[in-house]
Amino acid sequence: MTGKPYRLSEGGSRIDRTNRLTISFDGRDVPGFAGDTVASAVLASGQKVFGRSFKYHRPRGLVGLGSEEMNALIGVGADNRHEPNLRASQIEVFPGLVAESQNRWPSLNFDIGALNSKLSRFFPGGFYYKTFMWPRAFWKHVYEPIIRRAAGLGRAAKGRDPDTYEHMHIHADVLVAGGGIAGILAAEAAAKAGAKVVLIDENPVLGGIADLTAGAINGTRLSDWLVPVIDALKAMPNVHVLTRTTVVGHYHHNFLMAAERVADHDPSLLAAGAPRQRLWKIRASQVILATGALERPIAFANNDRPNIMLASTARGLVDRYGVSPGTNGVVFTNNDDAYLTAFVLKKAGVNVQVVDSRARPEGALVKRAEAEGIQVSVSSVISAVEGTMGVKSVKIAAYRKGQGRVITEKKVDCDFIAMSGGWNPALHLWAHNGGKIKFDDGLQSFRPDTHHAAMVAIGAANGTMSVADTITEAQAAGEAAAKATLKKAKAVKPSKIEVTEPQRGASESLWFAPATGHYNEGNKHFIDFQNDVTAADLELAQREGYESVEHTKRYTTFGMATDQGKTSNLNGLGVLSEATGKSIPQIGTTTFRPPYTPYSFGAIAGSLTNELFLPVRRTAIFNWHMEKGATWEPVGQWRRAYTYTRPGEDKHQSIAREILGVRNKVGLLDASTLGKIEIKGPDAAEFLDRVYTNTYSTLKVGKCRYGLMMNELGFLTDDGVTVRLGEDHFLMHTTSGGADRIAAWLEEWLQTEWTQYKVFVTPVTEQWSQFAMTGPHAREVLAKLDPDFDISNEAFPHMSFKIGKLGTFPVRVFRISFSGEQSYELATPTGYGMSLWKAIQDAGVEFGLETYGTEALHVLRAEKGYIVIGDETDGTTTPDDVGFGGMVSKKKPDFLGKRSLEQSYLKAANRKQLVGLLTEDPQEVLPDGAYAVAEVKDKPPMQMIGQVTSTYMSPTLGRSIAMALIENGRARMGETISFPLEGGKVVKAKITSTVFYDVDGGRISA
């Protein structure tokens, strides 16, 4: 070794020793080489502690070599480019990189939070469920503030993220997840057969752990043999290779998402305009999982001390980065694979011995160890670890399977431990969307079983640990995937491959290494390192009745850390198995959920940030409204003109002017935001009969009908006028805010329930500009626009429509009203919108045309007693509640919500019903949402009998009006009820009809 304590003088296939650089870790300069990770560079500098555990704040070091790492979570970057909770094992270094440890104060080596470890007896699994229940008054001022301060590991960035993120959508014939030997050869076979292949791997280079695996192909080391294969694969035009990319989730119909770290490793790419990260959304015909296997730790006393790592991690540090985990180590294992680590360490000049829990290990690697003079202690376990900020020594004890306690121990000095409890196939993606798994006694782990999707697992991900078998499996899977996708796949002749690899002996499960004294209770045998869940916690959960593994998981937080149980899941099941006497298959597994590994909110959001987060939708008349000084109101994602205030007016005066202009002259409203959905097909009429409470199959072509929609529970969800454009063609109008929701809702029913209907649903809101021309002179303005357009009552009665040309403008004209006045709604393709709007404005000058906004619209409709979904309804309101029980068909055999209306509580006499209100003082306007009470008392509580839904000052009537939902309201006509307000004020109002203006409706059809 040279230089720093753990940097080897030679070796390191991933690093470039000619390219030195410096990074910062916790404010300290750390030297490194290009190709290092933060983990390898920091460890090479002699720093063993990377972070502190979540609950006990115990010092923790590096455990894993990749995304399975759960201890060495760090924050990278400064200020607004800071990103927390990244795995040091995956962060590639670059000059000037700034990293910091987390979950410690004031420093990593001296952390006040470590006091929790001393008090760990008082913080067992599930302690918070008991502790924070009493006294109740403590919750708000003591418990909750403490919990909030303690929550999380890292800190959020300061300021707005300056970088960009992208989303990409692609299709693939075959997607291969994992770029090891299995993934590469499967991708090669599929590509040679002619398939369009996407190969994804989360590492910077392809090859998986071929460089750490024993064996050779055609006499060449595995990783060397793969080099030309990878080069040829990348050169194929039908292959897209993504490195530094993690497939984070598998969803229905082989839809997968993959998070790519585009420029995290190279700031110059950011400076050149590259996105920092990219989220790939991929639809694949066939999926091949070659995600490999994850090495599992062993549960022994104080197995969480810094410099206790997986055997593959120690091997990778030496081979890839030229870093030794120490000078004197112990390899603790129950399988042959860990012996490879002992060989690598010995070759690097590190003193090492092996502790093997098996009674008679007999594989070729064991015999090689004996031949090379490596000390091997069989039928032995590590029973204890001494040291706090690192490993000073271990105690080794004799062991036989099933032994519950250690009798004698011997002490051995060492400064690191490389442990291996076996290998678990990485099943997460397989199980994300319904894949079934089965327990393999040989592996002592779960492996894939069946899947409903077009997906196959190969290699170590399938539990196939032999290189020769993996190659055969991979080539067959790639060719089969191509044939399943392509009509005529090319024949693939596999190249001749001869594999040599050592024969391996059987592994033996080891879920809990016994110890002496209180350590044997398992309260320092860590299972979930990040969340400080021990074997004792899992056993306690069983004793306290949490028998289901899912309940145990939530009670103890086992498997809920950021590594998603990659290293803890099976060990936890093994401990539960031994504690309960049940087999691991009987216990079952917890649910695997996306993402496979965490990825940033920036990648999730992509470019949909700032102005694009929720784009403001604007009608074709937006600029005209701006010029006229409109005050804006958000309606869904739209901006609509609230009112047009003139100089010398306030908003109340301008709204009153607009209302009176409509009532006495003529008004014009930009109603383009009104939801418009075209429904077409031979079953369109029957479909509408299903979604509306009233009947549309009887509607004649050229006529309009107002309709109500209920959800399955019988509650109103939308309303609007629907027009029959043709025998199989309808135009549905919805509320502005409900257009997208209703279109999606209709599609859901067509695609999941009524799949037999031949119907197309097409949202066309943006395709049409629509203007409401309303008032006594509306017909005259329309006639001035085009005298030849027949708008007489006989030719064009209320609730009908015409298609044609109004002058030079193609139009659909609907005679419908939301104001109670004679009204026409003119729809024209959006490209004509501004021109038609200006033409109407010009034609209306001599008639005193007023442009009115949404607030005037609401007052006008309230004067007529027209409802607005969301104002007069609250999600539990039925048609009868708002006085529209007559619109619920009694003849149709079925429609959405029909059966729900038969429930007794929806027919109860005390249901809230929509009524009108007139305050005793005509100038007193009730507040929105004001509660009506049965009896006014000096102080709450008071029995609430209803609430105000809409309330306005009506300039037409010269007084205030309101609508409210009141218990049994229609039976209380003429009754005066009370509304207690702030400051002890009480407003009284009389219950009336909801129609305050033009009760007989003569003005609409005039």
PDB file of N, CA, C and O in Angstrom, residues 710-751:
ATOM      1  N   MET A 710     -74.528  11.224 -12.290  1.00  0.00           N
ATOM      2  CA  MET A 710     -74.221  10.775 -10.939  1.00  0.00           C
ATOM      3  C   MET A 710     -73.055   9.795 -10.993  1.00  0.00           C
ATOM      4  O   MET A 710     -72.817   9.157 -12.017  1.00  0.00           O
ATOM      5  N   ASN A 711     -72.356   9.663  -9.882  1.00  0.00           N
ATOM      6  CA  ASN A 711     -71.379   8.588  -9.774  1.00  0.00           C
ATOM      7  C   ASN A 711     -72.081   7.326  -9.280  1.00  0.00           C
ATOM      8  O   ASN A 711     -73.310   7.313  -9.088  1.00  0.00           O
ATOM      9  N   GLU A 712     -71.317   6.281  -9.032  1.00  0.00           N
ATOM     10  CA  GLU A 712     -71.916   5.009  -8.642  1.00  0.00           C
ATOM     11  C   GLU A 712     -72.657   5.094  -7.314  1.00  0.00           C
ATOM     12  O   GLU A 712     -73.542   4.275  -7.033  1.00  0.00           O
ATOM     13  N   LEU A 713     -72.315   6.080  -6.495  1.00  0.00           N
ATOM     14  CA  LEU A 713     -72.930   6.215  -5.175  1.00  0.00           C
ATOM     15  C   LEU A 713     -74.242   6.979  -5.216  1.00  0.00           C
ATOM     16  O   LEU A 713     -74.904   7.136  -4.193  1.00  0.00           O
ATOM     17  N   GLY A 714     -74.611   7.478  -6.383  1.00  0.00           N
ATOM     18  CA  GLY A 714     -75.857   8.218  -6.501  1.00  0.00           C
ATOM     19  C   GLY A 714     -75.705   9.705  -6.254  1.00  0.00           C
ATOM     20  O   GLY A 714     -76.707  10.414  -6.120  1.00  0.00           O
ATOM     21  N   PHE A 715     -74.473  10.210  -6.228  1.00  0.00           N
ATOM     22  CA  PHE A 715     -74.226  11.614  -5.954  1.00  0.00           C
ATOM     23  C   PHE A 715     -73.907  12.357  -7.245  1.00  0.00           C
ATOM     24  O   PHE A 715     -73.227  11.839  -8.136  1.00  0.00           O
ATOM     25  N   LEU A 716     -74.384  13.589  -7.338  1.00  0.00           N
ATOM     26  CA  LEU A 716     -74.164  14.394  -8.530  1.00  0.00           C
ATOM     27  C   LEU A 716     -72.682  14.668  -8.735  1.00  0.00           C
ATOM     28  O   LEU A 716     -71.964  15.044  -7.802  1.00  0.00           O
ATOM     29  N   THR A 717     -72.232  14.482  -9.980  1.00  0.00           N
ATOM     30  CA  THR A 717     -70.825  14.715 -10.283  1.00  0.00           C
ATOM     31  C   THR A 717     -70.624  15.737 -11.395  1.00  0.00           C
ATOM     32  O   THR A 717     -69.566  16.341 -11.489  1.00  0.00           O
ATOM     33  N   ASP A 718     -71.648  15.956 -12.254  1.00  0.00           N
ATOM     34  CA  ASP A 718     -71.552  16.990 -13.283  1.00  0.00           C
ATOM     35  C   ASP A 718     -72.925  17.174 -13.920  1.00  0.00           C
ATOM     36  O   ASP A 718     -73.837  16.354 -13.729  1.00  0.00           O
ATOM     37  N   ASP A 719     -73.040  18.259 -14.671  1.00  0.00           N
ATOM     38  CA  ASP A 719     -74.271  18.519 -15.415  1.00  0.00           C
ATOM     39  C   ASP A 719     -73.918  19.297 -16.670  1.00  0.00           C
ATOM     40  O   ASP A 719     -72.780  19.705 -16.868  1.00  0.00           O
ATOM     41  N   GLY A 720     -74.881  19.474 -17.537  1.00  0.00           N
ATOM     42  CA  GLY A 720     -74.652  20.242 -18.749  1.00  0.00           C
ATOM     43  C   GLY A 720     -75.657  19.896 -19.827  1.00  0.00           C
ATOM     44  O   GLY A 720     -76.476  18.989 -19.675  1.00  0.00           O
ATOM     45  N   VAL A 721     -75.576  20.656 -20.913  1.00  0.00           N
ATOM     46  CA  VAL A 721     -76.474  20.456 -22.048  1.00  0.00           C
ATOM     47  C   VAL A 721     -75.768  19.585 -23.085  1.00  0.00           C
ATOM     48  O   VAL A 721     -74.628  19.851 -23.461  1.00  0.00           O
ATOM     49  N   THR A 722     -76.462  18.548 -23.532  1.00  0.00           N
ATOM     50  CA  THR A 722     -75.934  17.677 -24.583  1.00  0.00           C
ATOM     51  C   THR A 722     -76.809  17.814 -25.819  1.00  0.00           C
ATOM     52  O   THR A 722     -78.035  17.891 -25.722  1.00  0.00           O
ATOM     53  N   VAL A 723     -76.160  17.856 -26.970  1.00  0.00           N
ATOM     54  CA  VAL A 723     -76.814  18.133 -28.244  1.00  0.00           C
ATOM     55  C   VAL A 723     -76.683  16.916 -29.148  1.00  0.00           C
ATOM     56  O   VAL A 723     -75.618  16.282 -29.187  1.00  0.00           O
ATOM     57  N   ARG A 724     -77.752  16.594 -29.846  1.00  0.00           N
ATOM     58  CA  ARG A 724     -77.665  15.492 -30.813  1.00  0.00           C
ATOM     59  C   ARG A 724     -77.342  16.066 -32.180  1.00  0.00           C
ATOM     60  O   ARG A 724     -78.202  16.649 -32.848  1.00  0.00           O
ATOM     61  N   LEU A 725     -76.086  15.899 -32.601  1.00  0.00           N
ATOM     62  CA  LEU A 725     -75.658  16.424 -33.889  1.00  0.00           C
ATOM     63  C   LEU A 725     -76.084  15.521 -35.036  1.00  0.00           C
ATOM     64  O   LEU A 725     -76.248  15.985 -36.165  1.00  0.00           O
ATOM     65  N   GLY A 726     -76.204  14.217 -34.768  1.00  0.00           N
ATOM     66  CA  GLY A 726     -76.606  13.246 -35.782  1.00  0.00           C
ATOM     67  C   GLY A 726     -77.116  12.007 -35.076  1.00  0.00           C
ATOM     68  O   GLY A 726     -77.098  11.910 -33.852  1.00  0.00           O
ATOM     69  N   GLU A 727     -77.536  11.023 -35.849  1.00  0.00           N
ATOM     70  CA  GLU A 727     -78.091   9.821 -35.237  1.00  0.00           C
ATOM     71  C   GLU A 727     -77.096   9.149 -34.294  1.00  0.00           C
ATOM     72  O   GLU A 727     -77.465   8.633 -33.245  1.00  0.00           O
ATOM     73  N   ASP A 728     -75.833   9.154 -34.667  1.00  0.00           N
ATOM     74  CA  ASP A 728     -74.816   8.504 -33.831  1.00  0.00           C
ATOM     75  C   ASP A 728     -73.766   9.493 -33.333  1.00  0.00           C
ATOM     76  O   ASP A 728     -72.645   9.127 -33.029  1.00  0.00           O
ATOM     77  N   HIS A 729     -74.162  10.757 -33.249  1.00  0.00           N
ATOM     78  CA  HIS A 729     -73.175  11.806 -32.958  1.00  0.00           C
ATOM     79  C   HIS A 729     -73.770  12.817 -31.973  1.00  0.00           C
ATOM     80  O   HIS A 729     -74.785  13.457 -32.268  1.00  0.00           O
ATOM     81  N   PHE A 730     -73.129  12.951 -30.813  1.00  0.00           N
ATOM     82  CA  PHE A 730     -73.600  13.874 -29.775  1.00  0.00           C
ATOM     83  C   PHE A 730     -72.460  14.804 -29.373  1.00  0.00           C
ATOM     84  O   PHE A 730     -71.279  14.468 -29.467  1.00  0.00           O
ATOM     85  N   LEU A 731     -72.836  15.980 -28.897  1.00  0.00           N
ATOM     86  CA  LEU A 731     -71.891  16.924 -28.309  1.00  0.00           C
ATOM     87  C   LEU A 731     -72.308  17.166 -26.866  1.00  0.00           C
ATOM     88  O   LEU A 731     -73.386  17.684 -26.604  1.00  0.00           O
ATOM     89  N   MET A 732     -71.451  16.771 -25.950  1.00  0.00           N
ATOM     90  CA  MET A 732     -71.731  16.929 -24.523  1.00  0.00           C
ATOM     91  C   MET A 732     -71.031  18.170 -23.996  1.00  0.00           C
ATOM     92  O   MET A 732     -69.844  18.376 -24.233  1.00  0.00           O
ATOM     93  N   HIS A 733     -71.787  19.014 -23.290  1.00  0.00           N
ATOM     94  CA  HIS A 733     -71.185  20.142 -22.590  1.00  0.00           C
ATOM     95  C   HIS A 733     -71.055  19.795 -21.113  1.00  0.00           C
ATOM     96  O   HIS A 733     -71.993  19.268 -20.509  1.00  0.00           O
ATOM     97  N   THR A 734     -69.893  20.110 -20.532  1.00  0.00           N
ATOM     98  CA  THR A 734     -69.675  19.879 -19.108  1.00  0.00           C
ATOM     99  C   THR A 734     -69.248  21.192 -18.458  1.00  0.00           C
ATOM    100  O   THR A 734     -69.025  22.197 -19.139  1.00  0.00           O
ATOM    101  N   THR A 735     -69.105  21.167 -17.141  1.00  0.00           N
ATOM    102  CA  THR A 735     -68.568  22.340 -16.456  1.00  0.00           C
ATOM    103  C   THR A 735     -67.131  22.566 -16.900  1.00  0.00           C
ATOM    104  O   THR A 735     -66.417  21.629 -17.274  1.00  0.00           O
ATOM    105  N   SER A 736     -66.665  23.812 -16.849  1.00  0.00           N
ATOM    106  CA  SER A 736     -65.308  24.131 -17.298  1.00  0.00           C
ATOM    107  C   SER A 736     -64.264  23.351 -16.522  1.00  0.00           C
ATOM    108  O   SER A 736     -63.314  22.816 -17.095  1.00  0.00           O
ATOM    109  N   GLY A 737     -64.423  23.289 -15.218  1.00  0.00           N
ATOM    110  CA  GLY A 737     -63.439  22.595 -14.393  1.00  0.00           C
ATOM    111  C   GLY A 737     -63.536  21.083 -14.485  1.00  0.00           C
ATOM    112  O   GLY A 737     -62.613  20.390 -14.059  1.00  0.00           O
ATOM    113  N   GLY A 738     -64.639  20.567 -15.021  1.00  0.00           N
ATOM    114  CA  GLY A 738     -64.844  19.124 -15.036  1.00  0.00           C
ATOM    115  C   GLY A 738     -64.589  18.457 -16.364  1.00  0.00           C
ATOM    116  O   GLY A 738     -64.727  17.235 -16.469  1.00  0.00           O
ATOM    117  N   ALA A 739     -64.181  19.221 -17.382  1.00  0.00           N
ATOM    118  CA  ALA A 739     -64.092  18.664 -18.727  1.00  0.00           C
ATOM    119  C   ALA A 739     -63.120  17.497 -18.814  1.00  0.00           C
ATOM    120  O   ALA A 739     -63.447  16.419 -19.325  1.00  0.00           O
ATOM    121  N   ASP A 740     -61.910  17.673 -18.317  1.00  0.00           N
ATOM    122  CA  ASP A 740     -60.919  16.599 -18.408  1.00  0.00           C
ATOM    123  C   ASP A 740     -61.329  15.409 -17.551  1.00  0.00           C
ATOM    124  O   ASP A 740     -61.149  14.250 -17.944  1.00  0.00           O
ATOM    125  N   ARG A 741     -61.841  15.716 -16.366  1.00  0.00           N
ATOM    126  CA  ARG A 741     -62.245  14.636 -15.451  1.00  0.00           C
ATOM    127  C   ARG A 741     -63.367  13.803 -16.052  1.00  0.00           C
ATOM    128  O   ARG A 741     -63.336  12.557 -15.988  1.00  0.00           O
ATOM    129  N   ILE A 742     -64.354  14.445 -16.654  1.00  0.00           N
ATOM    130  CA  ILE A 742     -65.491  13.712 -17.219  1.00  0.00           C
ATOM    131  C   ILE A 742     -65.062  12.898 -18.433  1.00  0.00           C
ATOM    132  O   ILE A 742     -65.482  11.753 -18.609  1.00  0.00           O
ATOM    133  N   ALA A 743     -64.193  13.463 -19.275  1.00  0.00           N
ATOM    134  CA  ALA A 743     -63.713  12.706 -20.438  1.00  0.00           C
ATOM    135  C   ALA A 743     -62.979  11.444 -19.991  1.00  0.00           C
ATOM    136  O   ALA A 743     -63.190  10.357 -20.551  1.00  0.00           O
ATOM    137  N   ALA A 744     -62.137  11.569 -18.968  1.00  0.00           N
ATOM    138  CA  ALA A 744     -61.418  10.402 -18.458  1.00  0.00           C
ATOM    139  C   ALA A 744     -62.373   9.397 -17.828  1.00  0.00           C
ATOM    140  O   ALA A 744     -62.196   8.179 -17.951  1.00  0.00           O
ATOM    141  N   TRP A 745     -63.392   9.909 -17.165  1.00  0.00           N
ATOM    142  CA  TRP A 745     -64.387   9.054 -16.498  1.00  0.00           C
ATOM    143  C   TRP A 745     -65.172   8.252 -17.539  1.00  0.00           C
ATOM    144  O   TRP A 745     -65.411   7.051 -17.377  1.00  0.00           O
ATOM    145  N   LEU A 746     -65.581   8.911 -18.627  1.00  0.00           N
ATOM    146  CA  LEU A 746     -66.300   8.216 -19.694  1.00  0.00           C
ATOM    147  C   LEU A 746     -65.426   7.121 -20.303  1.00  0.00           C
ATOM    148  O   LEU A 746     -65.884   5.999 -20.556  1.00  0.00           O
ATOM    149  N   GLU A 747     -64.158   7.455 -20.539  1.00  0.00           N
ATOM    150  CA  GLU A 747     -63.241   6.471 -21.106  1.00  0.00           C
ATOM    151  C   GLU A 747     -63.055   5.283 -20.158  1.00  0.00           C
ATOM    152  O   GLU A 747     -62.951   4.134 -20.597  1.00  0.00           O
ATOM    153  N   GLU A 748     -63.007   5.554 -18.869  1.00  0.00           N
ATOM    154  CA  GLU A 748     -62.833   4.472 -17.906  1.00  0.00           C
ATOM    155  C   GLU A 748     -63.975   3.474 -17.997  1.00  0.00           C
ATOM    156  O   GLU A 748     -63.753   2.255 -17.995  1.00  0.00           O
ATOM    157  N   TRP A 749     -65.200   3.970 -18.093  1.00  0.00           N
ATOM    158  CA  TRP A 749     -66.348   3.058 -18.187  1.00  0.00           C
ATOM    159  C   TRP A 749     -66.332   2.276 -19.502  1.00  0.00           C
ATOM    160  O   TRP A 749     -66.629   1.081 -19.534  1.00  0.00           O
ATOM    161  N   LEU A 750     -65.948   2.949 -20.576  1.00  0.00           N
ATOM    162  CA  LEU A 750     -65.913   2.265 -21.867  1.00  0.00           C
ATOM    163  C   LEU A 750     -64.820   1.200 -21.917  1.00  0.00           C
ATOM    164  O   LEU A 750     -64.976   0.152 -22.548  1.00  0.00           O
ATOM    165  N   GLN A 751     -63.710   1.463 -21.253  1.00  0.00           N
ATOM    166  CA  GLN A 751     -62.572   0.558 -21.359  1.00  0.00           C
ATOM    167  C   GLN A 751     -62.581  -0.549 -20.312  1.00  0.00           C
ATOM    168  O   GLN A 751     -61.894  -1.556 -20.489  1.00  0.00           O
TER     169      GLN A 751
END
